[in-house]
mmCIF file of C-alpha atoms in Angstrom:
data_model
loop_
_atom_site.group_PDB
_atom_site.id
_atom_site.type_symbol
_atom_site.label_atom_id
_atom_site.label_comp_id
_atom_site.label_asym_id
_atom_site.label_seq_id
_atom_site.Cartn_x
_atom_site.Cartn_y
_atom_site.Cartn_z
ATOM 1 C CA MET A 1 -0.652 187.292 122.086
ATOM 2 C CA ILE A 2 1.877 184.454 122.300
ATOM 3 C CA LEU A 3 5.512 185.298 123.007
ATOM 4 C CA LYS A 4 7.901 183.071 121.055
ATOM 5 C CA LEU A 5 10.851 182.837 123.402
ATOM 6 C CA LYS A 6 14.171 181.154 122.741
ATOM 7 C CA LYS A 7 15.329 178.383 125.050
ATOM 8 C CA CYS A 8 17.024 179.703 128.214
ATOM 9 C CA THR A 9 15.560 183.226 127.894
ATOM 10 C CA PRO A 10 15.344 184.920 131.332
ATOM 11 C CA LEU A 11 12.062 186.712 132.024
ATOM 12 C CA SER A 12 10.216 188.312 134.898
ATOM 13 C CA LEU A 13 6.674 189.311 135.740
ATOM 14 C CA PHE A 14 6.797 190.719 139.264
ATOM 15 C CA SER A 15 10.286 191.953 140.152
ATOM 16 C CA SER A 16 9.651 195.473 138.836
ATOM 17 C CA GLY A 17 7.971 198.368 140.599
ATOM 18 C CA PHE A 18 6.204 199.713 137.506
ATOM 19 C CA SER A 19 2.454 199.527 138.132
ATOM 20 C CA SER A 20 1.829 197.681 134.848
ATOM 21 C CA HIS A 21 3.680 194.719 136.380
ATOM 22 C CA VAL A 22 1.734 194.928 139.624
ATOM 23 C CA HIS A 23 -1.488 194.836 137.583
ATOM 24 C CA GLY A 24 -0.283 191.914 135.461
ATOM 25 C CA ARG A 25 -0.071 193.842 132.185
ATOM 26 C CA ALA A 26 3.675 193.710 131.493
ATOM 27 C CA VAL A 27 6.494 191.206 131.074
ATOM 28 C CA ASP A 28 10.241 191.824 131.263
ATOM 29 C CA VAL A 29 12.091 189.752 128.660
ATOM 30 C CA SER A 30 15.872 189.375 128.470
ATOM 31 C CA SER A 31 17.988 187.295 126.084
ATOM 32 C CA VAL A 32 20.498 184.502 126.419
ATOM 33 C CA ASP A 33 23.440 186.887 125.914
ATOM 34 C CA MET A 34 21.786 189.679 127.962
ATOM 35 C CA GLU A 35 23.045 192.264 125.475
ATOM 36 C CA VAL A 36 20.774 192.346 122.417
ATOM 37 C CA PHE A 37 16.972 192.090 122.455
ATOM 38 C CA ARG A 38 15.552 189.575 119.996
ATOM 39 C CA ALA A 39 11.891 190.074 119.154
ATOM 40 C CA PRO A 40 9.583 187.387 120.597
ATOM 41 C CA PHE A 41 6.988 188.309 117.944
ATOM 42 C CA SER A 42 6.689 189.877 114.485
ATOM 43 C CA GLY A 43 5.486 193.453 114.163
ATOM 44 C CA ILE A 44 6.053 197.021 113.044
ATOM 45 C CA PHE A 45 8.246 199.530 114.868
ATOM 46 C CA LEU A 46 6.197 202.706 115.280
ATOM 47 C CA GLY A 47 8.758 205.035 116.827
ATOM 48 C CA SER A 48 10.678 205.958 119.982
ATOM 49 C CA GLU A 49 11.645 208.816 122.272
ATOM 50 C CA LYS A 50 14.833 209.161 124.296
ATOM 51 C CA VAL A 51 14.186 210.395 127.843
ATOM 52 C CA LYS A 52 16.785 211.631 130.298
ATOM 53 C CA ILE A 53 16.344 210.244 133.820
ATOM 54 C CA GLY A 54 17.051 212.682 136.613
ATOM 55 C CA ARG A 55 18.146 210.374 139.410
ATOM 56 C CA PRO A 56 20.992 207.975 138.531
ATOM 57 C CA ASN A 57 22.020 204.980 140.619
ATOM 58 C CA ARG A 58 25.497 203.524 141.085
ATOM 59 C CA HIS A 59 24.734 200.519 138.862
ATOM 60 C CA ALA A 60 23.477 202.518 135.847
ATOM 61 C CA GLN A 61 25.714 202.903 132.798
ATOM 62 C CA HIS A 62 23.528 205.532 131.094
ATOM 63 C CA ASP A 63 21.521 208.545 132.309
ATOM 64 C CA TYR A 64 18.646 207.981 129.882
ATOM 65 C CA ASP A 65 16.010 205.482 128.817
ATOM 66 C CA VAL A 66 14.070 204.991 125.579
ATOM 67 C CA ILE A 67 10.290 204.674 125.232
ATOM 68 C CA SER A 68 9.276 202.832 122.056
ATOM 69 C CA PHE A 69 5.986 201.664 120.578
ATOM 70 C CA ILE A 70 5.489 198.543 118.491
ATOM 71 C CA GLU A 71 2.419 197.262 116.668
ATOM 72 C CA VAL A 72 1.884 193.513 117.031
ATOM 73 C CA GLU A 73 -1.208 191.758 115.673
ATOM 74 C CA GLY A 74 -3.050 195.086 115.609
ATOM 75 C CA ARG A 75 -2.146 195.914 119.217
ATOM 76 C CA LYS A 76 0.164 198.679 120.393
ATOM 77 C CA ILE A 77 2.927 197.488 122.720
ATOM 78 C CA LYS A 78 5.027 199.863 124.822
ATOM 79 C CA MET A 79 8.699 198.951 125.150
ATOM 80 C CA LEU A 80 11.230 200.393 127.619
ATOM 81 C CA HIS A 81 14.945 199.883 128.328
ATOM 82 C CA VAL A 82 15.924 199.079 124.715
ATOM 83 C CA ASP A 83 17.913 201.301 122.341
ATOM 84 C CA PRO A 84 16.245 200.377 119.042
ATOM 85 C CA PHE A 85 18.028 199.452 115.818
ATOM 86 C CA LEU A 86 14.866 200.156 113.786
ATOM 87 C CA SER A 87 13.376 203.184 112.026
ATOM 88 C CA PRO A 88 9.710 204.267 112.347
ATOM 89 C CA GLY A 89 7.508 202.176 110.069
ATOM 90 C CA GLN A 90 10.059 199.391 109.736
ATOM 91 C CA GLY A 91 8.772 195.838 110.042
ATOM 92 C CA PHE A 92 10.563 193.031 111.829
ATOM 93 C CA LYS A 93 10.215 189.286 112.247
ATOM 94 C CA GLU A 94 10.221 187.036 115.276
ATOM 95 C CA GLY A 95 13.824 186.437 116.321
ATOM 96 C CA ASP A 96 15.209 189.609 114.708
ATOM 97 C CA GLU A 97 17.648 191.704 116.723
ATOM 98 C CA ILE A 98 15.703 194.930 117.264
ATOM 99 C CA GLY A 99 17.770 196.778 119.871
ATOM 100 C CA SER A 100 20.363 196.701 122.637
ATOM 101 C CA PHE A 101 19.500 196.688 126.323
ATOM 102 C CA ILE A 102 20.009 199.944 128.230
ATOM 103 C CA SER A 103 21.463 200.033 131.727
ATOM 104 C CA SER A 104 19.396 203.051 132.768
ATOM 105 C CA PRO A 105 18.777 204.490 136.241
ATOM 106 C CA TYR A 106 15.561 202.421 136.271
ATOM 107 C CA THR A 107 17.274 199.139 135.376
ATOM 108 C CA GLY A 108 20.900 199.494 136.514
ATOM 109 C CA GLY A 109 21.702 196.438 138.615
ATOM 110 C CA ASP A 110 18.782 194.377 137.298
ATOM 111 C CA PHE A 111 19.090 191.645 134.713
ATOM 112 C CA PRO A 112 19.137 193.462 131.334
ATOM 113 C CA HIS A 113 15.673 193.311 129.787
ATOM 114 C CA ALA A 114 12.987 194.819 127.601
ATOM 115 C CA HIS A 115 9.890 195.982 129.457
ATOM 116 C CA LEU A 116 6.931 194.979 127.267
ATOM 117 C CA GLU A 117 3.705 196.658 128.357
ATOM 118 C CA GLY A 118 0.419 195.379 126.987
ATOM 119 C CA VAL A 119 1.654 191.784 127.076
ATOM 120 C CA SER A 120 0.735 188.987 129.469
ATOM 121 C CA LEU A 121 1.583 185.305 129.851
ATOM 122 C CA ARG A 122 -0.694 182.344 130.381
ATOM 123 C CA ILE A 123 0.673 180.519 133.423
ATOM 124 C CA SER A 124 0.069 176.821 133.991
ATOM 125 C CA GLU A 125 0.163 175.058 137.351
ATOM 126 C CA VAL A 126 3.481 173.925 138.778
ATOM 127 C CA LYS A 127 3.708 170.172 138.283
ATOM 128 C CA THR A 128 7.248 169.708 139.554
ATOM 129 C CA LYS A 129 7.040 171.105 143.088
ATOM 130 C CA VAL A 130 10.429 171.420 144.738
ATOM 131 C CA THR A 131 12.133 173.653 147.254
ATOM 132 C CA SER A 132 15.261 174.612 145.335
ATOM 133 C CA LYS A 133 18.488 173.995 147.227
ATOM 134 C CA LEU A 134 21.264 173.696 144.652
ATOM 135 C CA GLY A 135 22.784 176.672 142.837
ATOM 136 C CA ARG A 136 25.932 177.451 140.861
ATOM 137 C CA VAL A 137 27.670 180.839 141.037
ATOM 138 C CA MET A 138 28.211 182.830 137.834
ATOM 139 C CA ASN A 139 28.919 186.425 136.775
ATOM 140 C CA VAL A 140 30.742 187.630 139.891
ATOM 141 C CA ARG A 141 31.062 191.449 139.915
ATOM 142 C CA ASN A 142 32.415 193.914 142.471
ATOM 143 C CA ASP A 143 29.096 194.388 144.260
ATOM 144 C CA SER A 144 26.791 191.663 142.937
ATOM 145 C CA PHE A 145 26.741 188.119 141.586
ATOM 146 C CA ASP A 146 24.344 185.666 139.982
ATOM 147 C CA VAL A 147 23.388 182.127 140.914
ATOM 148 C CA LYS A 148 21.948 179.628 138.453
ATOM 149 C CA VAL A 149 19.295 177.461 140.147
ATOM 150 C CA ILE A 150 19.947 173.813 139.279
ATOM 151 C CA ASP A 151 17.031 172.021 140.977
ATOM 152 C CA PHE A 152 14.249 174.317 139.761
ATOM 153 C CA ALA A 153 10.466 174.028 139.844
ATOM 154 C CA SER A 154 8.565 174.104 136.556
ATOM 155 C CA ALA A 155 5.178 175.057 135.147
ATOM 156 C CA GLY A 156 5.350 173.777 131.599
ATOM 157 C CA LYS A 157 8.474 175.324 130.067
ATOM 158 C CA LEU A 158 8.493 178.141 132.612
ATOM 159 C CA HIS A 159 11.121 177.433 135.268
ATOM 160 C CA GLY A 160 11.781 179.191 138.562
ATOM 161 C CA MET A 161 13.278 178.885 142.024
ATOM 162 C CA GLY A 162 10.939 176.666 144.012
ATOM 163 C CA ILE A 163 9.931 177.720 147.523
ATOM 164 C CA GLU A 164 8.015 175.994 150.308
ATOM 165 C CA SER A 165 4.724 177.544 149.217
ATOM 166 C CA GLY A 166 4.672 175.186 146.234
ATOM 167 C CA GLY A 167 5.286 177.713 143.464
ATOM 168 C CA MET A 168 8.180 179.625 141.916
ATOM 169 C CA LEU A 169 9.494 182.861 143.409
ATOM 170 C CA ASN A 170 9.561 185.918 141.139
ATOM 171 C CA ALA A 171 10.476 188.996 143.162
ATOM 172 C CA SER A 172 13.049 191.642 144.005
ATOM 173 C CA TYR A 173 13.217 191.177 147.756
ATOM 174 C CA PRO A 174 12.847 193.255 149.860
ATOM 175 C CA PHE A 175 13.416 196.243 147.547
ATOM 176 C CA SER A 176 10.095 196.148 145.671
ATOM 177 C CA CYS A 177 7.494 195.600 148.449
ATOM 178 C CA TYR A 178 5.743 192.792 146.566
ATOM 179 C CA GLY A 179 6.410 189.693 144.486
ATOM 180 C CA GLY A 180 4.797 186.749 142.771
ATOM 181 C CA VAL A 181 4.468 183.077 143.580
ATOM 182 C CA ILE A 182 4.137 181.617 140.098
ATOM 183 C CA GLY A 183 2.302 178.425 139.206
ATOM 184 C CA THR A 184 0.088 178.000 142.242
ATOM 185 C CA SER A 185 -3.066 179.474 143.758
ATOM 186 C CA MET A 186 -2.888 180.581 147.383
ATOM 187 C CA LEU A 187 -5.577 182.007 149.628
ATOM 188 C CA LYS A 188 -5.428 185.676 150.542
ATOM 189 C CA GLY A 189 -3.610 186.140 153.844
ATOM 190 C CA THR A 190 -1.547 182.957 153.485
ATOM 191 C CA SER A 191 2.064 183.308 154.601
ATOM 192 C CA VAL A 192 4.737 182.974 151.930
ATOM 193 C CA THR A 193 7.893 181.370 153.283
ATOM 194 C CA MET A 194 11.369 180.949 151.852
ATOM 195 C CA TYR A 195 13.778 178.613 153.607
ATOM 196 C CA GLY A 196 11.885 178.843 156.871
ATOM 197 C CA THR A 197 11.442 182.625 156.929
ATOM 198 C CA GLU A 198 8.146 184.384 156.235
ATOM 199 C CA ILE A 199 8.728 186.938 153.471
ATOM 200 C CA GLY A 200 5.165 188.211 153.142
ATOM 201 C CA LYS A 201 1.476 187.369 152.886
ATOM 202 C CA VAL A 202 -0.684 186.760 149.827
ATOM 203 C CA ALA A 203 -2.633 189.915 148.956
ATOM 204 C CA SER A 204 -4.250 189.128 145.581
ATOM 205 C CA LYS A 205 -4.202 186.910 142.505
ATOM 206 C CA ARG A 206 -3.416 187.488 138.847
ATOM 207 C CA GLY A 207 -5.189 184.670 137.035
ATOM 208 C CA SER A 208 -5.714 181.170 138.375
ATOM 209 C CA ASN A 209 -2.051 180.248 138.934
ATOM 210 C CA VAL A 210 -0.370 183.449 140.111
ATOM 211 C CA SER A 211 -0.462 184.706 143.703
ATOM 212 C CA LEU A 212 0.871 188.165 144.555
ATOM 213 C CA PHE A 213 2.260 188.688 148.034
ATOM 214 C CA GLU A 214 3.521 191.749 149.890
ATOM 215 C CA TRP A 215 5.716 192.430 152.896
ATOM 216 C CA LYS A 216 4.401 195.940 153.413
ATOM 217 C CA GLU A 217 0.739 195.608 154.329
ATOM 218 C CA GLY A 218 -1.549 197.342 151.853
ATOM 219 C CA ALA A 219 1.252 197.997 149.343
ATOM 220 C CA ILE A 220 -0.497 196.416 146.358
ATOM 221 C CA ARG A 221 -3.878 197.984 147.127
ATOM 222 C CA ARG A 222 -2.342 201.467 147.428
ATOM 223 C CA TRP A 223 0.303 201.053 144.732
ATOM 224 C CA ASP A 224 -1.010 203.605 142.245
ATOM 225 C CA TYR A 225 -1.453 206.243 144.975
ATOM 226 C CA ASP A 226 1.694 205.670 147.005
ATOM 227 C CA ILE A 227 4.607 203.473 145.985
ATOM 228 C CA THR A 228 4.418 204.208 142.265
ATOM 229 C CA PHE A 229 5.710 207.725 142.988
ATOM 230 C CA LYS A 230 8.814 206.249 144.635
ATOM 231 C CA VAL A 231 9.309 204.146 141.510
ATOM 232 C CA LEU A 232 9.145 207.204 139.264
ATOM 233 C CA ARG A 233 11.643 209.001 141.513
ATOM 234 C CA ASN A 234 13.836 205.876 141.375
ATOM 235 C CA GLU A 235 13.869 205.532 145.168
ATOM 236 C CA PRO A 236 13.956 202.309 147.236
ATOM 237 C CA MET A 237 10.399 201.170 147.851
ATOM 238 C CA CYS A 238 10.457 198.889 150.884
ATOM 239 C CA GLY A 239 13.996 197.918 151.714
ATOM 240 C CA PRO A 240 17.542 197.372 150.483
ATOM 241 C CA PRO A 241 18.257 195.482 147.243
ATOM 242 C CA PHE A 242 19.113 192.031 148.610
ATOM 243 C CA MET A 243 18.101 189.584 145.857
ATOM 244 C CA GLU A 244 16.163 189.365 142.593
ATOM 245 C CA SER A 245 14.708 186.003 141.547
ATOM 246 C CA VAL A 246 13.683 185.705 137.889
ATOM 247 C CA LEU A 247 12.221 182.946 135.735
ATOM 248 C CA SER A 248 13.570 181.183 132.667
ATOM 249 C CA TYR A 249 11.924 179.817 129.558
ATOM 250 C CA ASP A 250 13.088 176.203 129.286
ATOM 251 C CA GLY A 251 16.377 176.901 131.047
ATOM 252 C CA TYR A 252 17.903 177.547 134.447
ATOM 253 C CA PRO A 253 16.291 180.347 136.479
ATOM 254 C CA LEU A 254 18.595 182.969 137.945
ATOM 255 C CA VAL A 255 18.957 184.790 141.250
ATOM 256 C CA ARG A 256 20.997 187.987 141.517
ATOM 257 C CA PHE A 257 22.423 189.025 144.887
ATOM 258 C CA PHE A 258 23.305 192.678 145.424
ATOM 259 C CA PHE A 259 26.418 192.449 147.585
ATOM 260 C CA ARG A 260 29.999 191.248 147.279
ATOM 261 C CA SER A 261 30.201 187.534 146.569
ATOM 262 C CA PRO A 262 31.716 185.231 149.185
ATOM 263 C CA PHE A 263 32.060 182.639 146.392
ATOM 264 C CA LYS A 264 34.035 182.156 143.193
ATOM 265 C CA GLU A 265 32.490 181.584 139.776
ATOM 266 C CA GLY A 266 31.618 177.919 139.361
ATOM 267 C CA ASP A 267 31.145 177.262 143.093
ATOM 268 C CA GLU A 268 28.105 175.254 144.126
ATOM 269 C CA VAL A 269 25.860 176.899 146.717
ATOM 270 C CA ASP A 270 23.413 175.389 149.175
ATOM 271 C CA LEU A 271 20.612 177.904 148.649
ATOM 272 C CA SER A 272 18.683 176.895 151.753
ATOM 273 C CA THR A 273 21.694 177.531 153.994
ATOM 274 C CA PHE A 274 22.954 180.642 152.206
ATOM 275 C CA ILE A 275 19.648 182.448 151.612
ATOM 276 C CA GLY A 276 18.062 181.125 154.795
ATOM 277 C CA GLY A 277 20.943 182.447 156.881
ATOM 278 C CA ALA A 278 20.917 185.809 155.104
ATOM 279 C CA LEU A 279 17.159 186.197 155.576
ATOM 280 C CA ALA A 280 17.499 185.516 159.278
ATOM 281 C CA ARG A 281 19.972 188.420 159.515
ATOM 282 C CA LEU A 282 18.184 190.770 157.141
ATOM 283 C CA SER A 283 16.433 193.672 158.817
ATOM 284 C CA LEU A 284 13.580 195.335 156.956
ATOM 285 C CA GLY A 285 13.606 198.305 159.287
#
């Protein structure tokens, strides 16, 4: 299945704790306005169920989520975190607005997105290898802010924050225990470094150009028997929510920091100094 994404659409493969992401069977897709989900394919809306979530977090705006199912090219796709505009049996076309993003206890604080399970992306090799250093501050909130990465790495039209390992970082660090280095193949056990600090070791691969790394040894191998239960209880998995680095389709990748901004919107940031200094002070316990 090919996702038809609009230019500058944020997306993420490995910043979520749901096991379908860990196993490479789900993609989180946002939108340029981060409010309304526009279908990246044509299909039929099969139905949905509203589910109340028992453990809220301080970032969530709602105490529920919605589980929906969509048929696309004869395949059933599971969709989360979207309040649908459609009725069961209703068809839709690529680019149609099919729902609004939900800030649920599972997603509150994250970039708004639709979790699409049963979907995967074909990842090419990073051709433009850079260690990203230049960012611009945007969306300053009381307890978080976003940075647009200006000097990004790219694998085709997939763009991300480049790190020393030669790929693009896609992770919620250190909250989620694991992350992805996108667009490069790394040997198991290889250290993954970001601005001079080791943030984990490669544990497995997902295809030829995706390397999964972890900072809690054995986390990926034991995911379905251990950490997944913390995810379902909406508990921190491996550490505090410091930063989330997501990709972009043919646009600027984004990094969200989960603390009060020392900058103003529009400020330029030296990522190597800012993140490197923060990592040196960050304690994983």
